[in-house]
Coordinates of C-alpha atoms and ligand atoms in Angstrom, one line a residue:
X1 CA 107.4 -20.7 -113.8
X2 CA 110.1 -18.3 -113.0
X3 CA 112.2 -17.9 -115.8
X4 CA 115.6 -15.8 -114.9
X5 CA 117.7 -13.1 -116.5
X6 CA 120.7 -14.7 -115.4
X7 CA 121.8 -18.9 -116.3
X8 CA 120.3 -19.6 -112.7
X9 CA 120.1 -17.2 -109.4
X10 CA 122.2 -17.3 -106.6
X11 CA 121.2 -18.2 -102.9
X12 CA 119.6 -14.4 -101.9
X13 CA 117.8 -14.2 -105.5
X14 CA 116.1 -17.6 -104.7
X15 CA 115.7 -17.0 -100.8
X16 CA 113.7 -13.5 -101.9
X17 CA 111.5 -15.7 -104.8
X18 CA 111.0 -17.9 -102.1
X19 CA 109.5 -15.5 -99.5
X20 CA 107.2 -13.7 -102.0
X21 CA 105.9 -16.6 -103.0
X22 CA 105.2 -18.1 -99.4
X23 CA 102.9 -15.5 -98.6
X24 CA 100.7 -16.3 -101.6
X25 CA 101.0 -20.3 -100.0
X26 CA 103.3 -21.5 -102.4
X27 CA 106.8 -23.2 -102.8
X28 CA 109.7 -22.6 -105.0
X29 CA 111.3 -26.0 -106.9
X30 CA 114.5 -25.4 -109.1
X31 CA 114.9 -27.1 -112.7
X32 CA 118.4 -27.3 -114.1
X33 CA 117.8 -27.1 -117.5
X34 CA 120.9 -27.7 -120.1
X35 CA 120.5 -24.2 -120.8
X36 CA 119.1 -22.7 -117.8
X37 CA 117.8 -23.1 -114.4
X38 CA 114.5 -22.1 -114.6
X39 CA 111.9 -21.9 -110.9
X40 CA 108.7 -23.5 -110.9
X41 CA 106.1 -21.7 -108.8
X42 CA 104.9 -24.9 -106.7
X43 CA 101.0 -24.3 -105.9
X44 CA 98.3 -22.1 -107.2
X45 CA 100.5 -19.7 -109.2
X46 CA 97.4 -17.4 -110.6
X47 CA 97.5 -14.6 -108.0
X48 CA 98.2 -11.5 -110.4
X49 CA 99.6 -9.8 -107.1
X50 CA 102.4 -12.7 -106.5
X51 CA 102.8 -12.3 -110.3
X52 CA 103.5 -8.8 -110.3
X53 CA 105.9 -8.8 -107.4
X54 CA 108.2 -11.8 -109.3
X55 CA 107.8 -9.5 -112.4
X56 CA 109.3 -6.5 -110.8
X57 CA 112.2 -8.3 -110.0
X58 CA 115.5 -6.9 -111.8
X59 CA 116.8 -10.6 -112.2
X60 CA 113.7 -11.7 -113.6
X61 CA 113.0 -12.0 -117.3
X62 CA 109.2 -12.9 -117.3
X63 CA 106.6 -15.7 -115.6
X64 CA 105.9 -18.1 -117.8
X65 CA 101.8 -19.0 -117.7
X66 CA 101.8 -22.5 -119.6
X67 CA 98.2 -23.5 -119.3
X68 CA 98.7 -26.7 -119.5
X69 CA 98.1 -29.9 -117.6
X70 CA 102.0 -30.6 -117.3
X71 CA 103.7 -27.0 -117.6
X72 CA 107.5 -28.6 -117.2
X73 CA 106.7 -31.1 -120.0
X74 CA 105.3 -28.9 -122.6
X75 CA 106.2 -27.8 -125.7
X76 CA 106.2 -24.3 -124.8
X77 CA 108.0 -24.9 -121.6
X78 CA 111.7 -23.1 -121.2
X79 CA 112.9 -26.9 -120.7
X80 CA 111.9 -27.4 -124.7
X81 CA 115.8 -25.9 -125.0
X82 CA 117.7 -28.5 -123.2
X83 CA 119.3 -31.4 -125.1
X84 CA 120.1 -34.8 -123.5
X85 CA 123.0 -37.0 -124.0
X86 CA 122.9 -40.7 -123.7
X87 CA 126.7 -42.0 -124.2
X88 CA 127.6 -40.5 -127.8
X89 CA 124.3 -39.6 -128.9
X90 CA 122.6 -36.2 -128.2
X91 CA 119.0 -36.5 -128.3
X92 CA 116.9 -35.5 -131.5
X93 CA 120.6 -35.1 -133.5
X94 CA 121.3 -38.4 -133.8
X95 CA 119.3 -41.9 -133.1
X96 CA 119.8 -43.2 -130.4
X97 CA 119.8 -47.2 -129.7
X98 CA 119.6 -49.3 -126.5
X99 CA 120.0 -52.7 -126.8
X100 CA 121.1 -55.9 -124.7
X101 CA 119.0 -58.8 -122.8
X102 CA 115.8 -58.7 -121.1
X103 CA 117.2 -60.3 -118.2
X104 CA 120.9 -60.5 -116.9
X105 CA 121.0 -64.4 -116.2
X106 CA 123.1 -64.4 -112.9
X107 CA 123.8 -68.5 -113.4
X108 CA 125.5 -67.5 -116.8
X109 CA 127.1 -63.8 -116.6
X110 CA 129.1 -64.5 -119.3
X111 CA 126.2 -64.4 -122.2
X112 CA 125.4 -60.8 -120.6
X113 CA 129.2 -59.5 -121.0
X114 CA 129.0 -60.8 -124.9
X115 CA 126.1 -59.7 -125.3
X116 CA 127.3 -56.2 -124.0
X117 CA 130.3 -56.1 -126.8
X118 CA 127.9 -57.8 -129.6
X119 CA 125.5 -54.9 -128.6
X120 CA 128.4 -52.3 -129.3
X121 CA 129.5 -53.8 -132.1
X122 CA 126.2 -53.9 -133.6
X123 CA 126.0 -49.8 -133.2
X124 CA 123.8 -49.7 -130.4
X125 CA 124.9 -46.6 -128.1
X126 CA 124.0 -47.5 -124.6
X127 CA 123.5 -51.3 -122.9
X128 CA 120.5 -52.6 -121.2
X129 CA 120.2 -55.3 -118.8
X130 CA 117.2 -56.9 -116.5
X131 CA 118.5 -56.9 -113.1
X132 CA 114.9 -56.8 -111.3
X133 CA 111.9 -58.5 -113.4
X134 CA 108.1 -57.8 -113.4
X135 CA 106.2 -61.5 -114.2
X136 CA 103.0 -62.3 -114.4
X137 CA 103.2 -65.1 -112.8
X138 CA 105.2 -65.1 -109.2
X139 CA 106.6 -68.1 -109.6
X140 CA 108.7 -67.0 -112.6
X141 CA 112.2 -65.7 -112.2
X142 CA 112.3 -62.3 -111.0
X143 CA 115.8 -61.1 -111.1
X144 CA 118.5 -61.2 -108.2
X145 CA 120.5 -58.4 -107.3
X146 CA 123.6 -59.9 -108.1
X147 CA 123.2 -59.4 -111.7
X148 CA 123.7 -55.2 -110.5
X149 CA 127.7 -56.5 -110.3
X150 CA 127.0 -58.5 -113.8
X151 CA 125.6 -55.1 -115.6
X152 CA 128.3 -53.0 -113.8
X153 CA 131.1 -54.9 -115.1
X154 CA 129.5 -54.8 -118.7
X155 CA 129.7 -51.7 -118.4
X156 CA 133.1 -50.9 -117.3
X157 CA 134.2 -53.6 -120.3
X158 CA 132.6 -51.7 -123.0
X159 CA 132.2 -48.0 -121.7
X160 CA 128.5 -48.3 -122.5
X161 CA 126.2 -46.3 -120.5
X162 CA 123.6 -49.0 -118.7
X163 CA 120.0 -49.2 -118.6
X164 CA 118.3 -51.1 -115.9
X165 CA 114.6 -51.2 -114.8
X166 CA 113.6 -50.4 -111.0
X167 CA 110.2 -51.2 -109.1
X168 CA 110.7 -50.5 -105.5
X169 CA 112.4 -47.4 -103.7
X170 CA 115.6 -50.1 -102.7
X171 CA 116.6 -50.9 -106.2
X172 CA 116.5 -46.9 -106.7
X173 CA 119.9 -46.8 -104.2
X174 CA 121.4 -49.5 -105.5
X175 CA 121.4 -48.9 -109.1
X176 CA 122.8 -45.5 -108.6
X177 CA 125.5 -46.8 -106.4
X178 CA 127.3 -49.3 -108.9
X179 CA 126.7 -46.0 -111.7
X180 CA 123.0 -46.8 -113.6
X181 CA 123.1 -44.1 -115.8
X182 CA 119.4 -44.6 -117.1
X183 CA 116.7 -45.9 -114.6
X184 CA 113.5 -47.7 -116.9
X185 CA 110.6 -47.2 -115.1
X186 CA 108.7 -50.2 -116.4
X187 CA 104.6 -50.3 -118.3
X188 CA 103.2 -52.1 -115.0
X189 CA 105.1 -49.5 -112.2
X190 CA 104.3 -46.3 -115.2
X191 CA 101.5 -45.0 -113.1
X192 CA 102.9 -45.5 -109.7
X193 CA 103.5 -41.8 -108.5
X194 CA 104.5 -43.1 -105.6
X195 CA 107.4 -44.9 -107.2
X196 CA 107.8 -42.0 -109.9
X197 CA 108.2 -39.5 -106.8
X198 CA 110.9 -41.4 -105.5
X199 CA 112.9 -42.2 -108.7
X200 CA 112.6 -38.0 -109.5
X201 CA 113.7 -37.3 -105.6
X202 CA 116.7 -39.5 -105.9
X203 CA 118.0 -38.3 -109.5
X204 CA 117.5 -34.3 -108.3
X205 CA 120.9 -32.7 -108.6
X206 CA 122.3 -36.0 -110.6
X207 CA 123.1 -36.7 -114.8
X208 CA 120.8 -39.9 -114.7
X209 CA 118.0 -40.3 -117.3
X210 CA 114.6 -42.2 -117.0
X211 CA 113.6 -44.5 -119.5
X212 CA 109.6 -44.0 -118.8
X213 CA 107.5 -46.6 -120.1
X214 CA 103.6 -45.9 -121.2
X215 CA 101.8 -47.8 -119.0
X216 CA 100.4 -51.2 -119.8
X217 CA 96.6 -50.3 -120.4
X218 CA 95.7 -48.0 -123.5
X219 CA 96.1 -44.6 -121.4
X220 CA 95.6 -41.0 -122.9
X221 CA 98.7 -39.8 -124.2
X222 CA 98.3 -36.1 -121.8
X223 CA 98.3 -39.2 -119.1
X224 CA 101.4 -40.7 -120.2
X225 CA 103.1 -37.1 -120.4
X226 CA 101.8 -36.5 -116.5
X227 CA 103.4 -39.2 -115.5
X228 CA 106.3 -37.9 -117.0
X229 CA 106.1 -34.2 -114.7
X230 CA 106.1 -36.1 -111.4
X231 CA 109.3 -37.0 -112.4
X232 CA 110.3 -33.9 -113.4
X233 CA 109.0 -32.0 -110.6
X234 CA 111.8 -32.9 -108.6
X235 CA 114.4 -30.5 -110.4
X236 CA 115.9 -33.2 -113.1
X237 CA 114.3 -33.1 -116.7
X238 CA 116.2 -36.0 -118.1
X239 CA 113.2 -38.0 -118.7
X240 CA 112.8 -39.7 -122.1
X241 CA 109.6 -41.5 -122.7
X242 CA 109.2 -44.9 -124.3
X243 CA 105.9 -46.2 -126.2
X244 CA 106.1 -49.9 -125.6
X245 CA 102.7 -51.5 -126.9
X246 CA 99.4 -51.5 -124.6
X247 CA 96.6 -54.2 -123.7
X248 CA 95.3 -55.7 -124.9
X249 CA 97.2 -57.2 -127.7
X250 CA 96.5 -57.1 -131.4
X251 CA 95.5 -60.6 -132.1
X252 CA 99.3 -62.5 -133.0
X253 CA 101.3 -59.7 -131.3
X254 CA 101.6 -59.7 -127.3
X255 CA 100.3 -56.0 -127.5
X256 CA 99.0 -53.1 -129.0
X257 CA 101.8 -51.5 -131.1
X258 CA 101.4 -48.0 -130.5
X259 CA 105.2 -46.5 -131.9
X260 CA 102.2 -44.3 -134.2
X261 CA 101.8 -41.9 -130.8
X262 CA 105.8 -40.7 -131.0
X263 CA 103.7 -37.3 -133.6
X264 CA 101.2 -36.8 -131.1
X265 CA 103.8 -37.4 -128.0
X266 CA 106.1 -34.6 -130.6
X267 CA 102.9 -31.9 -130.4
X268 CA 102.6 -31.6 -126.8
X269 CA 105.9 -32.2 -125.1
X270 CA 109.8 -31.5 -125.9
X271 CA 110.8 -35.2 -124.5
X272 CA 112.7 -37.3 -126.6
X273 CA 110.6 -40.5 -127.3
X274 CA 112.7 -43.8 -127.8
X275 CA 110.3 -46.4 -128.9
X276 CA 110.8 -50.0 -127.1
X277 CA 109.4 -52.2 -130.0
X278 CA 110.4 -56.0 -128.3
X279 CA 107.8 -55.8 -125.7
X280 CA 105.5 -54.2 -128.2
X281 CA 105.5 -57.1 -130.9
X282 CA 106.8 -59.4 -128.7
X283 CA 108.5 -61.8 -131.1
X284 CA 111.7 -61.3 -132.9
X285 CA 110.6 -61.8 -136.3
X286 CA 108.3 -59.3 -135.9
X287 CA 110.5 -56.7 -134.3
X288 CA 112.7 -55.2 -137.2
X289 CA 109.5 -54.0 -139.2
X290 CA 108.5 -52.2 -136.1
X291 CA 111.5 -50.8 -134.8
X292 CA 111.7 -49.1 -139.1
X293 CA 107.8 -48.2 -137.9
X294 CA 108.9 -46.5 -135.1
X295 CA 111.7 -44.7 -136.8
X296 CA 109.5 -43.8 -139.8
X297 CA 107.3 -42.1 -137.2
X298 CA 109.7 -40.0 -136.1
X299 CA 111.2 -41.8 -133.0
X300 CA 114.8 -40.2 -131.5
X301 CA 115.7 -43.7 -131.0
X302 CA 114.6 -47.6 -130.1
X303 CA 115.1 -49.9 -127.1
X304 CA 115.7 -52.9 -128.5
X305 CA 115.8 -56.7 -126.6
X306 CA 118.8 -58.8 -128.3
X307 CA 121.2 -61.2 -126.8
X308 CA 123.9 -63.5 -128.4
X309 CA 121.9 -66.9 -128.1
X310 CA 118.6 -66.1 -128.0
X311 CA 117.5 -69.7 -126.9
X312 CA 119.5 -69.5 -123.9
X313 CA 118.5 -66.2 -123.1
X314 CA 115.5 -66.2 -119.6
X315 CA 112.7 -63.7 -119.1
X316 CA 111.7 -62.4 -122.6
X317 CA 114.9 -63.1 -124.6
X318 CA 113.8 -66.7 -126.1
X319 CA 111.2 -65.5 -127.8
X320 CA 111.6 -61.8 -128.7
X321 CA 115.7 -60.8 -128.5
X322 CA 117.1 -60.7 -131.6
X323 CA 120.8 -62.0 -132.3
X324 CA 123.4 -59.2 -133.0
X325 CA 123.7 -59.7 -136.7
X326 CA 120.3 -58.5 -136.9
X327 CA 120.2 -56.1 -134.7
X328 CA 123.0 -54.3 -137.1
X329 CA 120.8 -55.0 -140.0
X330 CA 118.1 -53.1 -138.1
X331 CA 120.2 -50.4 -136.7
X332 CA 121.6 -49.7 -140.5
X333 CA 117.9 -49.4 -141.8
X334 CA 116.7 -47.0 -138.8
X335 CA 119.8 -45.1 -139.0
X336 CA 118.9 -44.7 -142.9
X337 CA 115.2 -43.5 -142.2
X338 CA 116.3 -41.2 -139.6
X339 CA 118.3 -39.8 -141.6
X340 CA 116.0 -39.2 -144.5
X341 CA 113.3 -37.6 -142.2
X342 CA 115.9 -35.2 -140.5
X343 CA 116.6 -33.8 -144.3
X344 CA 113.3 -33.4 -144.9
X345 CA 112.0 -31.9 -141.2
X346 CA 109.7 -29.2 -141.0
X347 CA 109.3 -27.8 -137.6
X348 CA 106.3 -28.9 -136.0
X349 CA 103.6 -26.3 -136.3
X350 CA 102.7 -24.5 -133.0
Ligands
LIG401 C1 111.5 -55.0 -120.0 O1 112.0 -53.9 -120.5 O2 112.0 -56.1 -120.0 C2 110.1 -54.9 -119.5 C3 109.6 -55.7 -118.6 O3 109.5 -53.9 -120.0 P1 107.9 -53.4 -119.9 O4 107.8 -52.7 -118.6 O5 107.7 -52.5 -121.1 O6 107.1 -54.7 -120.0
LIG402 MN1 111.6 -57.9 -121.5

């Protein structure tokens, strides 16, 4: 990792990186950073002549040698400095919550649009909305594309920023054309690199932010943080990464809460975790003692599944969505918590 004097390098300082480093077999990938662009070394990066060259450049503060099994998303990387902003929230300041119905019903728009300004009035900072589903079973609903026009308009009504998941490289273009501002990357598609490849080549050079799920089985957490630098990779490190239960499920809940990774997730990597606690539990009575879980553990904020009539909600909302009056009880509590661990935060020992 290249890390530059200057706030980034200009054309001839990265065309001259880019030779040296060609004849030691390896590429040069720019990361904007909030701070600074900093100039990952793509390939084997050890040779100490390659290293020495970069080094004796005047515009070159120092190499950064992470050993680590994901350099961009590490603690120690240069990227640790950067902040993200979600609608009014900046990242690890304030909590952040995401709220709104599993799945945009494209038969009833209008419960999505009130549930957009429930959401809002509720305190919940940015909107989300299913526009493409995941089922288990194939013969369940699995979203229409015409919802896209449903979320966009939510949007515009409420200035939210929207959340919407994608599993194929098509919904990628059209969520970014009607102004997605965060793409989920769902727990079944969370160890597709293929997919994660394409979501990171299409937000390169953009202000969008992935919701990253951990993936559905009970992965290592360096795995879940991996999946996370193939995102990266591609120059945009607005990646925020989202515990969301894992197979199998503890016996009552539909799965394994796991909210208690967001320390561990903290020690290795300088991503904001949001913790989704709907799919986790499953069931909305069960949800606000998580989502307080979650914040108690440190979370930088919750993705939360709520819609104004529950009952008449599809997809997940029937059984797990709360209704807006408690998701402002909820978002009071969390907000509360939060706020008590931020006045007591100690930096987290390197
Ligand atoms: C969802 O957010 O509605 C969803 C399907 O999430 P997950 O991928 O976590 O199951
Ligand atoms: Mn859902």
């Amino acid at each position: 990792m290249i890390l530059p004097k200057p706030s980034r390098l200009s054309p001839e300082q990265v065309a001259e990186i880019t030779a040296i480093v060609s004849e030691f077999g390896c590429t040069v990938q720019p990361i904007v950073g909030t701070v600074r662009t900093i100039y990952a070394i793509v390939g084997d990066e050890r040779d100490e002549l390659m290293i020495n060259r970069l080094e004796g450049l005047e515009y070159v503060e120092r190499i950064d040698r992470i050993q680590s099994p994901f350099k961009l998303m590490d603690r120690r990387s240069d990227l640790a400095s950067g902040r993200l902003r979600i609608g009014s929230v900046t990242l690890g300041d304030g909590l952040l919550v995401i709220a709104g119905q599993c799945t945009i019903d494209p038969k009833n728009p209008n419960y999505f649009i009130e549930t957009a300004h429930a959401v809002r009035e509720a305190g919940a900072h940015a909107l989300r909305g299913g526009v493409w589903k995941p089922r288990t079973n194939p013969y369940s609903f699995q979203g229409d594309s015409k919802s896209l026009e449903i979320l966009a308009e939510a949007a515009r009504q409420t200035g939210l920023p929207v959340v919407t998941e994608v599993m194929e490289a098509e919904h990628i273009g059209l969520a970014l054309d009607v102004g997605v501002d965060v793409l989920q990357i769902g727990a079944r598609n969370a160890l597709n690199y293929s997919l994660l490849r394409q979501v990171g080549r299409a937000i390169a050079g953009r202000s969008t932010a992935v919701l990253l799920k951990r993936s559905i089985h009970m992965g290592p957490v360096n795995e879940f943080i991996s999946a996370a630098e193939y995102i990266v990779n591609f120059g945009n490190p607005n990646v925020i990464l989202c515990p969301r239960g894992t197979a199998p499920g503890l016996d009552g809940y539909r799965y394994q809460p796991d909210e208690s990774i967001t320390p561990l997730l903290k020690e290795k990597t300088w991503a904001a975790v949001v913790v989704d606690p709907s799919h986790s539990v499953g069931k909305a009575s069960y949800v606000p003692a998580c989502a307080l879980a979650a914040t108690a553990y440190g979370a930088d904020g919750l993705a939360i599944e709520a819609h104004v009539s529950p009952s008449h909600g599809i997809g997940d909302d029937p059984k797990q969505a709360l209704t807006p009056a408690v998701l402002s009880d909820v978002i009071a509590q969390a907000r509360t918590i939060h706020a008590l661990r931020r006045q007591n935060q100690k930096p987290v020992p390197a």
